[in-house]
CSV table of C-alpha atoms and ligand atoms in Angstrom, one decimal:
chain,number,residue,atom,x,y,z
D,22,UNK,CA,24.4,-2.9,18.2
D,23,UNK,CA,25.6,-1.4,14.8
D,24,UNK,CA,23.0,0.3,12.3
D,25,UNK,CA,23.0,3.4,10.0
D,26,UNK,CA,19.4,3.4,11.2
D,27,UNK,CA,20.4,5.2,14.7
D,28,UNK,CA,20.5,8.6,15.2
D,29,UNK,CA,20.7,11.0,17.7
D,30,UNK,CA,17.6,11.3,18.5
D,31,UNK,CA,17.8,10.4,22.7
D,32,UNK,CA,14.8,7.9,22.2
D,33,UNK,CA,16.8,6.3,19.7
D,34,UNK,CA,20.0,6.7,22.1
D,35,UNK,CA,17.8,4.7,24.8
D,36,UNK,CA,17.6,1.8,22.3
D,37,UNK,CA,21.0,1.9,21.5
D,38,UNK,CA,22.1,1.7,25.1
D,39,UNK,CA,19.6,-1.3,26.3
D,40,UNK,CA,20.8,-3.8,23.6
D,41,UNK,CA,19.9,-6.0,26.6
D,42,UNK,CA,16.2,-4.8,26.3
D,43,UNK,CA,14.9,-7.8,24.3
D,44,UNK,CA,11.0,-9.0,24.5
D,45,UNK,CA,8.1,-7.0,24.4
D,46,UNK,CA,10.0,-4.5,26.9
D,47,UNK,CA,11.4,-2.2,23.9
D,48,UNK,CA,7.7,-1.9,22.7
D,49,UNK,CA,6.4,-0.6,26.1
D,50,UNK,CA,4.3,2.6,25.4
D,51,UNK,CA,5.1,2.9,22.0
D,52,UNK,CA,1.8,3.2,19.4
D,53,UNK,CA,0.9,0.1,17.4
D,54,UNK,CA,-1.8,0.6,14.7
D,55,UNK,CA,-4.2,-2.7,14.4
D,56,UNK,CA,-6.4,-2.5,11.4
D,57,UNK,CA,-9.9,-4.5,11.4
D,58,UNK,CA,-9.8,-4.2,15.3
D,59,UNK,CA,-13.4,-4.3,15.5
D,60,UNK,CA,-13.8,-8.1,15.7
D,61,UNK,CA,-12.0,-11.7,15.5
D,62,UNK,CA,-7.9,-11.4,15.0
D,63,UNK,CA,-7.8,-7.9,14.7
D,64,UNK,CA,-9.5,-7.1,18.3
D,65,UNK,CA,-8.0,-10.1,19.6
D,66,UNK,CA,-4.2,-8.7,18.4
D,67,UNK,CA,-5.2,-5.4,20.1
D,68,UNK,CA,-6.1,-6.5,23.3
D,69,UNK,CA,-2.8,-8.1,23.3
D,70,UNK,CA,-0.8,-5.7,22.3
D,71,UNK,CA,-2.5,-3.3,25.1
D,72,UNK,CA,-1.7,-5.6,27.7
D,73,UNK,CA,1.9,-5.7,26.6
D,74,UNK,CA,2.0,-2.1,27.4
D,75,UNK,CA,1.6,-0.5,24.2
D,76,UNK,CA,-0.7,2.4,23.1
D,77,UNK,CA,-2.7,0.9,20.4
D,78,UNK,CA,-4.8,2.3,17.5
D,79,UNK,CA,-7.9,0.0,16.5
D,80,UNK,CA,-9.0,1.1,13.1
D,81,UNK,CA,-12.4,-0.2,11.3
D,82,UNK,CA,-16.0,0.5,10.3
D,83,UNK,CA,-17.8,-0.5,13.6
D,84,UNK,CA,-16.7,1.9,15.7
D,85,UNK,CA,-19.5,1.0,17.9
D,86,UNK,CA,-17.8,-2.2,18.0
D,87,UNK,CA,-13.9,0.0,18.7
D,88,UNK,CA,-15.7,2.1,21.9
D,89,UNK,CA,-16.5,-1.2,23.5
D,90,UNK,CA,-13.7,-2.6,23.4
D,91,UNK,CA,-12.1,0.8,24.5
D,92,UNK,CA,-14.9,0.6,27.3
D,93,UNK,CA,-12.7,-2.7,28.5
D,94,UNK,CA,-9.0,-2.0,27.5
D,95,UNK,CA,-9.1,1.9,28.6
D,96,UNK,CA,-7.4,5.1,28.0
D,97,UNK,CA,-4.6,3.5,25.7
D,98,UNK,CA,-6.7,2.0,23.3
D,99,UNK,CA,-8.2,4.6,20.7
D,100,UNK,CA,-10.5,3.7,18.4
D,101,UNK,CA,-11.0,5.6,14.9
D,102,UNK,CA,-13.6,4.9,12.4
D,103,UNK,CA,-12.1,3.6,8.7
D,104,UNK,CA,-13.5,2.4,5.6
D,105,UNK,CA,-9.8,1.1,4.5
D,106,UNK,CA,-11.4,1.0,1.0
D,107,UNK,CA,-11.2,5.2,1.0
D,108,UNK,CA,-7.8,6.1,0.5
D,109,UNK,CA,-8.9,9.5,1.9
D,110,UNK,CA,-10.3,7.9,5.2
D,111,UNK,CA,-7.0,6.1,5.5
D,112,UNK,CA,-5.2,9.4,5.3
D,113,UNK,CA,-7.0,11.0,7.7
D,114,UNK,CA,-6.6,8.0,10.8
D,115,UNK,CA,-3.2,8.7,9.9
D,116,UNK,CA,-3.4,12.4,10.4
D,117,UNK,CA,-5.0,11.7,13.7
D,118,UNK,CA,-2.9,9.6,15.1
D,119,UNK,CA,0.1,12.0,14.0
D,120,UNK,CA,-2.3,15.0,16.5
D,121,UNK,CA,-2.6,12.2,19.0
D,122,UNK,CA,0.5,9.8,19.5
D,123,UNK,CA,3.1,10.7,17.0
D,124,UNK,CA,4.6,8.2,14.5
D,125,UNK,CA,3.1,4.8,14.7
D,126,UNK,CA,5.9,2.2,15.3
D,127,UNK,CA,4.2,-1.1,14.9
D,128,UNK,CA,1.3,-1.3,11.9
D,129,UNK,CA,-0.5,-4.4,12.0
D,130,UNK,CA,-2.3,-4.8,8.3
D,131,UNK,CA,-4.9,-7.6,9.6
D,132,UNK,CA,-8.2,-6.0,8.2
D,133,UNK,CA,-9.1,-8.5,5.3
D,134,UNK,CA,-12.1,-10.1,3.8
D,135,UNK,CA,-13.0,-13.2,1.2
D,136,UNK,CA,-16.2,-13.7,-0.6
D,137,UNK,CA,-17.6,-16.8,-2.0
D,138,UNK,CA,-17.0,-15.8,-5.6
D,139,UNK,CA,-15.3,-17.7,-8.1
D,140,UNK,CA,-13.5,-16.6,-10.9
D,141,UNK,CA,-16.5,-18.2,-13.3
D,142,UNK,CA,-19.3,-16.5,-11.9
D,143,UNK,CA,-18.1,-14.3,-8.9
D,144,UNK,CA,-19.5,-10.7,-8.4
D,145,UNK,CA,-16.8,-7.8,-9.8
D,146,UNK,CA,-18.1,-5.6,-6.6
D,147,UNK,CA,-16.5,-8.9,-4.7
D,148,UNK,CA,-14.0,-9.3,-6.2
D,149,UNK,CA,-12.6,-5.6,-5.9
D,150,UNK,CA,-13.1,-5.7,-2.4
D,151,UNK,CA,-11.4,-7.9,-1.6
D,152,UNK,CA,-8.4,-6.7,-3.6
D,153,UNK,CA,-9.3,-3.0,-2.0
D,154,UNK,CA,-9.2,-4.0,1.5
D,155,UNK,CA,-6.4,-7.0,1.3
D,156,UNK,CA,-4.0,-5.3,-1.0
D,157,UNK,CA,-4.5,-1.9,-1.9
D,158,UNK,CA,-5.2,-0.9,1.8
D,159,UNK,CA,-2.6,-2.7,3.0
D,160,UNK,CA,0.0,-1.3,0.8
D,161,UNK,CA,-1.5,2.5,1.8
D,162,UNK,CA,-1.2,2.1,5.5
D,163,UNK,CA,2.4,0.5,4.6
D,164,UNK,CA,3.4,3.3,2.9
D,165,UNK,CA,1.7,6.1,5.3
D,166,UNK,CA,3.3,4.1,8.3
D,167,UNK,CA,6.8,2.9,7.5
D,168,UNK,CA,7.1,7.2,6.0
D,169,UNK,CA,6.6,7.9,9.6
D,170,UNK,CA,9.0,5.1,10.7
D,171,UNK,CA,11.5,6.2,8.8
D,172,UNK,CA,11.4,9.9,9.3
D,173,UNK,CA,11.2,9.5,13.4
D,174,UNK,CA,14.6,6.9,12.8
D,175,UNK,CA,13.4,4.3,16.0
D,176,UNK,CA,12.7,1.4,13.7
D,177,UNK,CA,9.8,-0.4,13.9
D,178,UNK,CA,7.7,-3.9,12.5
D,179,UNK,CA,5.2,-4.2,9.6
D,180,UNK,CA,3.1,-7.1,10.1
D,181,UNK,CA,0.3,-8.6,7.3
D,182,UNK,CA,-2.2,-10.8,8.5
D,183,UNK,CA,-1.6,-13.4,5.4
D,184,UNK,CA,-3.4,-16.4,5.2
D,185,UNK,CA,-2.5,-19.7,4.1
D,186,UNK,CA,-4.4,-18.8,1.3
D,187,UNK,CA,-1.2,-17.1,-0.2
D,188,UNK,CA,0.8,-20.1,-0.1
D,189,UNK,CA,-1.8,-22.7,-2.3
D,190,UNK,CA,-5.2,-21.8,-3.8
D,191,UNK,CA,-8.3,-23.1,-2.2
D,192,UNK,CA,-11.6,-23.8,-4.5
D,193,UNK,CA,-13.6,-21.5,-5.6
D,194,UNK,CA,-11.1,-18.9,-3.9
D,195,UNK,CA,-9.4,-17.9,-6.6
D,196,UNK,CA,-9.4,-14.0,-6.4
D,197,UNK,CA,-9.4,-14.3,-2.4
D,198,UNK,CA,-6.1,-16.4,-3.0
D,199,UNK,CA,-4.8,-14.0,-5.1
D,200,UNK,CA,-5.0,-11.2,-2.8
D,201,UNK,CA,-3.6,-13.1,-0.4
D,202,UNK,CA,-0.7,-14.1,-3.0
D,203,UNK,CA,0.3,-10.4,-3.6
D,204,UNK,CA,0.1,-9.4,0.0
D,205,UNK,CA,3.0,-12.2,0.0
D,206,UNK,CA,4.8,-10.7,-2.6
D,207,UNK,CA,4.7,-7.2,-1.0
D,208,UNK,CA,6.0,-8.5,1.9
D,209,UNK,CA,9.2,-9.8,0.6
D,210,UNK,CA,9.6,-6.5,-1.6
D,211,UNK,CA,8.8,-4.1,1.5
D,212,UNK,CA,11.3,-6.4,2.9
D,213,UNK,CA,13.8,-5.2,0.2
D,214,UNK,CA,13.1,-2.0,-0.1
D,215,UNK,CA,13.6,-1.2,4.1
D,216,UNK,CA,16.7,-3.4,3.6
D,217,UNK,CA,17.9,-1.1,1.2
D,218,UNK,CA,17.2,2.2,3.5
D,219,UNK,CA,19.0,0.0,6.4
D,220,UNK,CA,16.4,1.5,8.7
D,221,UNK,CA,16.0,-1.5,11.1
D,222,UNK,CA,12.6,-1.5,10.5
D,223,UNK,CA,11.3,-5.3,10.1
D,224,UNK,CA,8.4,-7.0,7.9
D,225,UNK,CA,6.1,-10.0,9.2
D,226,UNK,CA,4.0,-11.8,7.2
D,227,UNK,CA,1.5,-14.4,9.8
D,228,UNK,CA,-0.3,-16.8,7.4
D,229,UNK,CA,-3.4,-18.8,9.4
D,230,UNK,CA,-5.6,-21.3,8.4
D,231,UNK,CA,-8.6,-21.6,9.8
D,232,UNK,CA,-9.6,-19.3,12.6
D,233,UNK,CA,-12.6,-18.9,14.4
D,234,UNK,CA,-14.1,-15.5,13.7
D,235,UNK,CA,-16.2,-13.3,11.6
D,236,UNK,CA,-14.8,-14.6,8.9
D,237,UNK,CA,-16.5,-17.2,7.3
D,238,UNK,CA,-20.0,-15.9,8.2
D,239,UNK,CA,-18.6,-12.8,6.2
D,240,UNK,CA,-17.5,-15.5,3.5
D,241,UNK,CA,-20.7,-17.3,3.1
D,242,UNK,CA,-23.2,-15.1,4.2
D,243,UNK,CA,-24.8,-17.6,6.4
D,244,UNK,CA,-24.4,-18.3,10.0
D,245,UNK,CA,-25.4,-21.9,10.1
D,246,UNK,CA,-22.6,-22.3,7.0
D,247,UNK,CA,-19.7,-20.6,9.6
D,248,UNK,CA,-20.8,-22.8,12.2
D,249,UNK,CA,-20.1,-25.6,10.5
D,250,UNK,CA,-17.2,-24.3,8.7
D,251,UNK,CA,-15.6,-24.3,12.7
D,252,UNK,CA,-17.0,-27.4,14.0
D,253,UNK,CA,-15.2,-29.5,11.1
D,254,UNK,CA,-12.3,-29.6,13.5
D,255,UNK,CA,-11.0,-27.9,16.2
D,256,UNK,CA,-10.1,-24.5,14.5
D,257,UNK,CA,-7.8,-21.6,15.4
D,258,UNK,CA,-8.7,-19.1,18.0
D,259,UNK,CA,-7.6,-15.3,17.3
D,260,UNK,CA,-5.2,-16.1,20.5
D,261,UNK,CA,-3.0,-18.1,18.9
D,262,UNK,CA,-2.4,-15.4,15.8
D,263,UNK,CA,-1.5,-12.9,18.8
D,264,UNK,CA,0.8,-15.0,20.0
D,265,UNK,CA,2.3,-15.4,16.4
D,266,UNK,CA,2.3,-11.7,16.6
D,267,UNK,CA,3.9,-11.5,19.6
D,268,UNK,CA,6.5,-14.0,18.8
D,269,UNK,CA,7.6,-11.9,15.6
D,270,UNK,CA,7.8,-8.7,17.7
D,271,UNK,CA,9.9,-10.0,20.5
D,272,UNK,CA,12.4,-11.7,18.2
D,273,UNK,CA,15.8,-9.9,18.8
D,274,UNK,CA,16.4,-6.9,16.7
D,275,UNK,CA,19.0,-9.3,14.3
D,276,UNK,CA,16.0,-12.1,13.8
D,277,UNK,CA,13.5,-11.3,11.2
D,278,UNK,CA,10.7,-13.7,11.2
D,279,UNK,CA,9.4,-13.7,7.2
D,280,UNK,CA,6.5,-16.1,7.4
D,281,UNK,CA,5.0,-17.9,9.9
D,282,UNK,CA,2.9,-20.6,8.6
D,283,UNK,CA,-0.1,-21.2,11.0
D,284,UNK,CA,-2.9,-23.9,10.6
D,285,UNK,CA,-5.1,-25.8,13.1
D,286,UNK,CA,-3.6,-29.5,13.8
D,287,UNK,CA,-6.4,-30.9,12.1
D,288,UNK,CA,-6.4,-28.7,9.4
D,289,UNK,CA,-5.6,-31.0,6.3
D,290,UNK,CA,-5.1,-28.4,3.4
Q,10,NAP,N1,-10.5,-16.4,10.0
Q,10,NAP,C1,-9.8,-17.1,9.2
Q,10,NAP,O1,-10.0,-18.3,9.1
Q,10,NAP,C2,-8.6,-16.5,8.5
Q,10,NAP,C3,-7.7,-17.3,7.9
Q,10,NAP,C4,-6.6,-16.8,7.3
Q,10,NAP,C5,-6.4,-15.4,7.2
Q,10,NAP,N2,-7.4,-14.6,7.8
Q,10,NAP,C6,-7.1,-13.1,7.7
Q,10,NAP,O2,-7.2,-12.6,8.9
Q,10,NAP,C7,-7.6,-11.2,8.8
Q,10,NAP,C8,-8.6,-10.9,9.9
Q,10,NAP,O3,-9.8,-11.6,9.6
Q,10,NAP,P1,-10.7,-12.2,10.7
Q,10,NAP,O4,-10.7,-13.7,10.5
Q,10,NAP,O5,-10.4,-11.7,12.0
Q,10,NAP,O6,-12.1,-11.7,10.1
Q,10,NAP,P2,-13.3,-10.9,10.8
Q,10,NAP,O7,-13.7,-11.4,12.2
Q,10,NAP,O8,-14.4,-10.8,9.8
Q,10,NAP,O9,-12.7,-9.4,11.0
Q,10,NAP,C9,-12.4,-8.7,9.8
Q,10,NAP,C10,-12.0,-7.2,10.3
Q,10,NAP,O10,-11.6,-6.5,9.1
Q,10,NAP,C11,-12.3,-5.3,9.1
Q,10,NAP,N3,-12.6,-4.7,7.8
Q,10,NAP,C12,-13.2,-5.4,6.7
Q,10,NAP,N4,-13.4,-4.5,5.7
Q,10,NAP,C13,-13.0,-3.3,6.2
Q,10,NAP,C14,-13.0,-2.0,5.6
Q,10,NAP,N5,-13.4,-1.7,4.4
Q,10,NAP,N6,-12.5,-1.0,6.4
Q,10,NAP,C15,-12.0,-1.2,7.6
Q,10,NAP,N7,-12.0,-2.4,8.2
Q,10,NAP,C16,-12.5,-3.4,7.5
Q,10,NAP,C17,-13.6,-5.6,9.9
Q,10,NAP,O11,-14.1,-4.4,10.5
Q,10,NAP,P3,-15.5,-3.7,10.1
Q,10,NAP,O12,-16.4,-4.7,9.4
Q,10,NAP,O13,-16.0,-3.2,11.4
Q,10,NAP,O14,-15.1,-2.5,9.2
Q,10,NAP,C18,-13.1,-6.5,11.0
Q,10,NAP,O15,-12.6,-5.8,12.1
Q,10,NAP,C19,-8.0,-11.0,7.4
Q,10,NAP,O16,-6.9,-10.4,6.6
Q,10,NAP,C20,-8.2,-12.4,6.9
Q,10,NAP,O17,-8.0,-12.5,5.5
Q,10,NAP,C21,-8.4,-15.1,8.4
């Protein structure tokens, strides 16, 4: 394996002498960070990632909702409270995990929300959260994780929680879409700007369509609406995004997977 991005630091030597190690293997103990863990993808992607044998981070506001799922995963899942739109807050998870674990070598940006507001009558407090949490948040624990990356010189994966939303603009989803069309564009630029560093470190972007999960009771602010949002069609379960997220971080160091495109069979848009 060639790479400026080695150095001599002996974790870094153990990477460069297993080129064999492929799969989840390299990952084994090492801390991902999974944002929005307290329900749907999010604490679907951090079970996972646990049971692959990684320490994992689950960040969000329900921490009530984080200890459970600590009470079932155990002592290498730790839970942290985070309102993601308070740069502040986001500082200080990262702070704590730096007391706790050290540098963070997988980030997994999946918190995200959409309202029902449309561009002709949508609420501004709407529409700014959802920019707050999708894109500004996103780029923040970006920036605060891939520092980390760097500085410790082992590499590591960025992956966004997309949607197909960033790839064609539903109705009535016009600001939702946009958020969702800049977190592709910061993908391909954080792509750039780690390819300039050479510092191995790789960027994912998973784009799903319709999954089964908070989401669209969050979206419509009505249960019996989500309901029938996911009984259209047989939908997308948060399993099959992990396993998305799985496939990207098992890839061999030279494959970089940029987009994976995700809907439900039956999905027609
Ligand atoms: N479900 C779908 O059909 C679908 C399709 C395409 C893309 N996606 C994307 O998938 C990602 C995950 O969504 P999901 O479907 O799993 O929805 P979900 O079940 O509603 O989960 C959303 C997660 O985001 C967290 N979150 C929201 N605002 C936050 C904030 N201010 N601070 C910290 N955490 C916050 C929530 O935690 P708290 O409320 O506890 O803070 C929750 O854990 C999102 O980026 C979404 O855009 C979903």
């Amino acid at each position: 394996m060639s790479g400026s991005w080695l150095n001599d630091d002996p974790d870094t030597l153990q990477d460069q002498n297993t080129e064999e190690v492929f799969g989840m293997d390299r990952w084994t103990d090492r801390v991902a960070l999974v944002t929005g863990a307290s329900e749907g993808i999010g604490a679907d992607v951090a079970r996972r990632l646990h049971a692959e044998g990684m320490r994992v981070v689950g960040c969000a506001r329900r921490v009530d909702r984080l200890q459970r799922l600590r009470d079932r995963l155990g002592g290498r899942f730790h839970p942290i409270a985070c309102d993601l739109r308070d740069e502040a807050s986001i500082l200080r998870m990262f702070a704590e995990i730096d007391v706790l674990w050290g540098s963070v070598s997988v980030l997994v940006n999946n918190a995200g929300l959409g309202h029902n507001a449309s561009l002709l009558s949508g609420a501004t407090e709407h529409w700014r959260e959802m920019l707050d949490v999708n894109v500004l948040a996103l780029a923040v624990c970006t920036r605060e994780a891939t520092t980390r990356m760097l500085q410790r010189g082992r590499g590591g994966h960025v992956i966004h929680i997309s949607s197909m939303s960033a790839h064609r603009v539903p109705p009535n989803s016009g600001m939702y879409a946009a958020s969702k069309h800049a977190v592709r564009a910061l993908t391909e630029a954080l792509r750039m700007e780690l390819h300039e560093r050479g510092a191995g470190i790789r960027v994912t972007s998973i784009s799903p369509g319709f999954v089964e999960t908070g989401f669209a009771r969050q979206y419509h602010k009505s249960e019996a609406q989500a309901r029938e949002t996911y009984s259209r069609y047989e939908v997308l379960q948060p399993e099959d995004v992990s396993e998305a997220v799985i496939y990207a971080l098992a890839s061999p160091q030279r494959s970089q997977i940029h987009d994976i495109l995700l809907r439900p069979t039956q999905q027609p848009l």
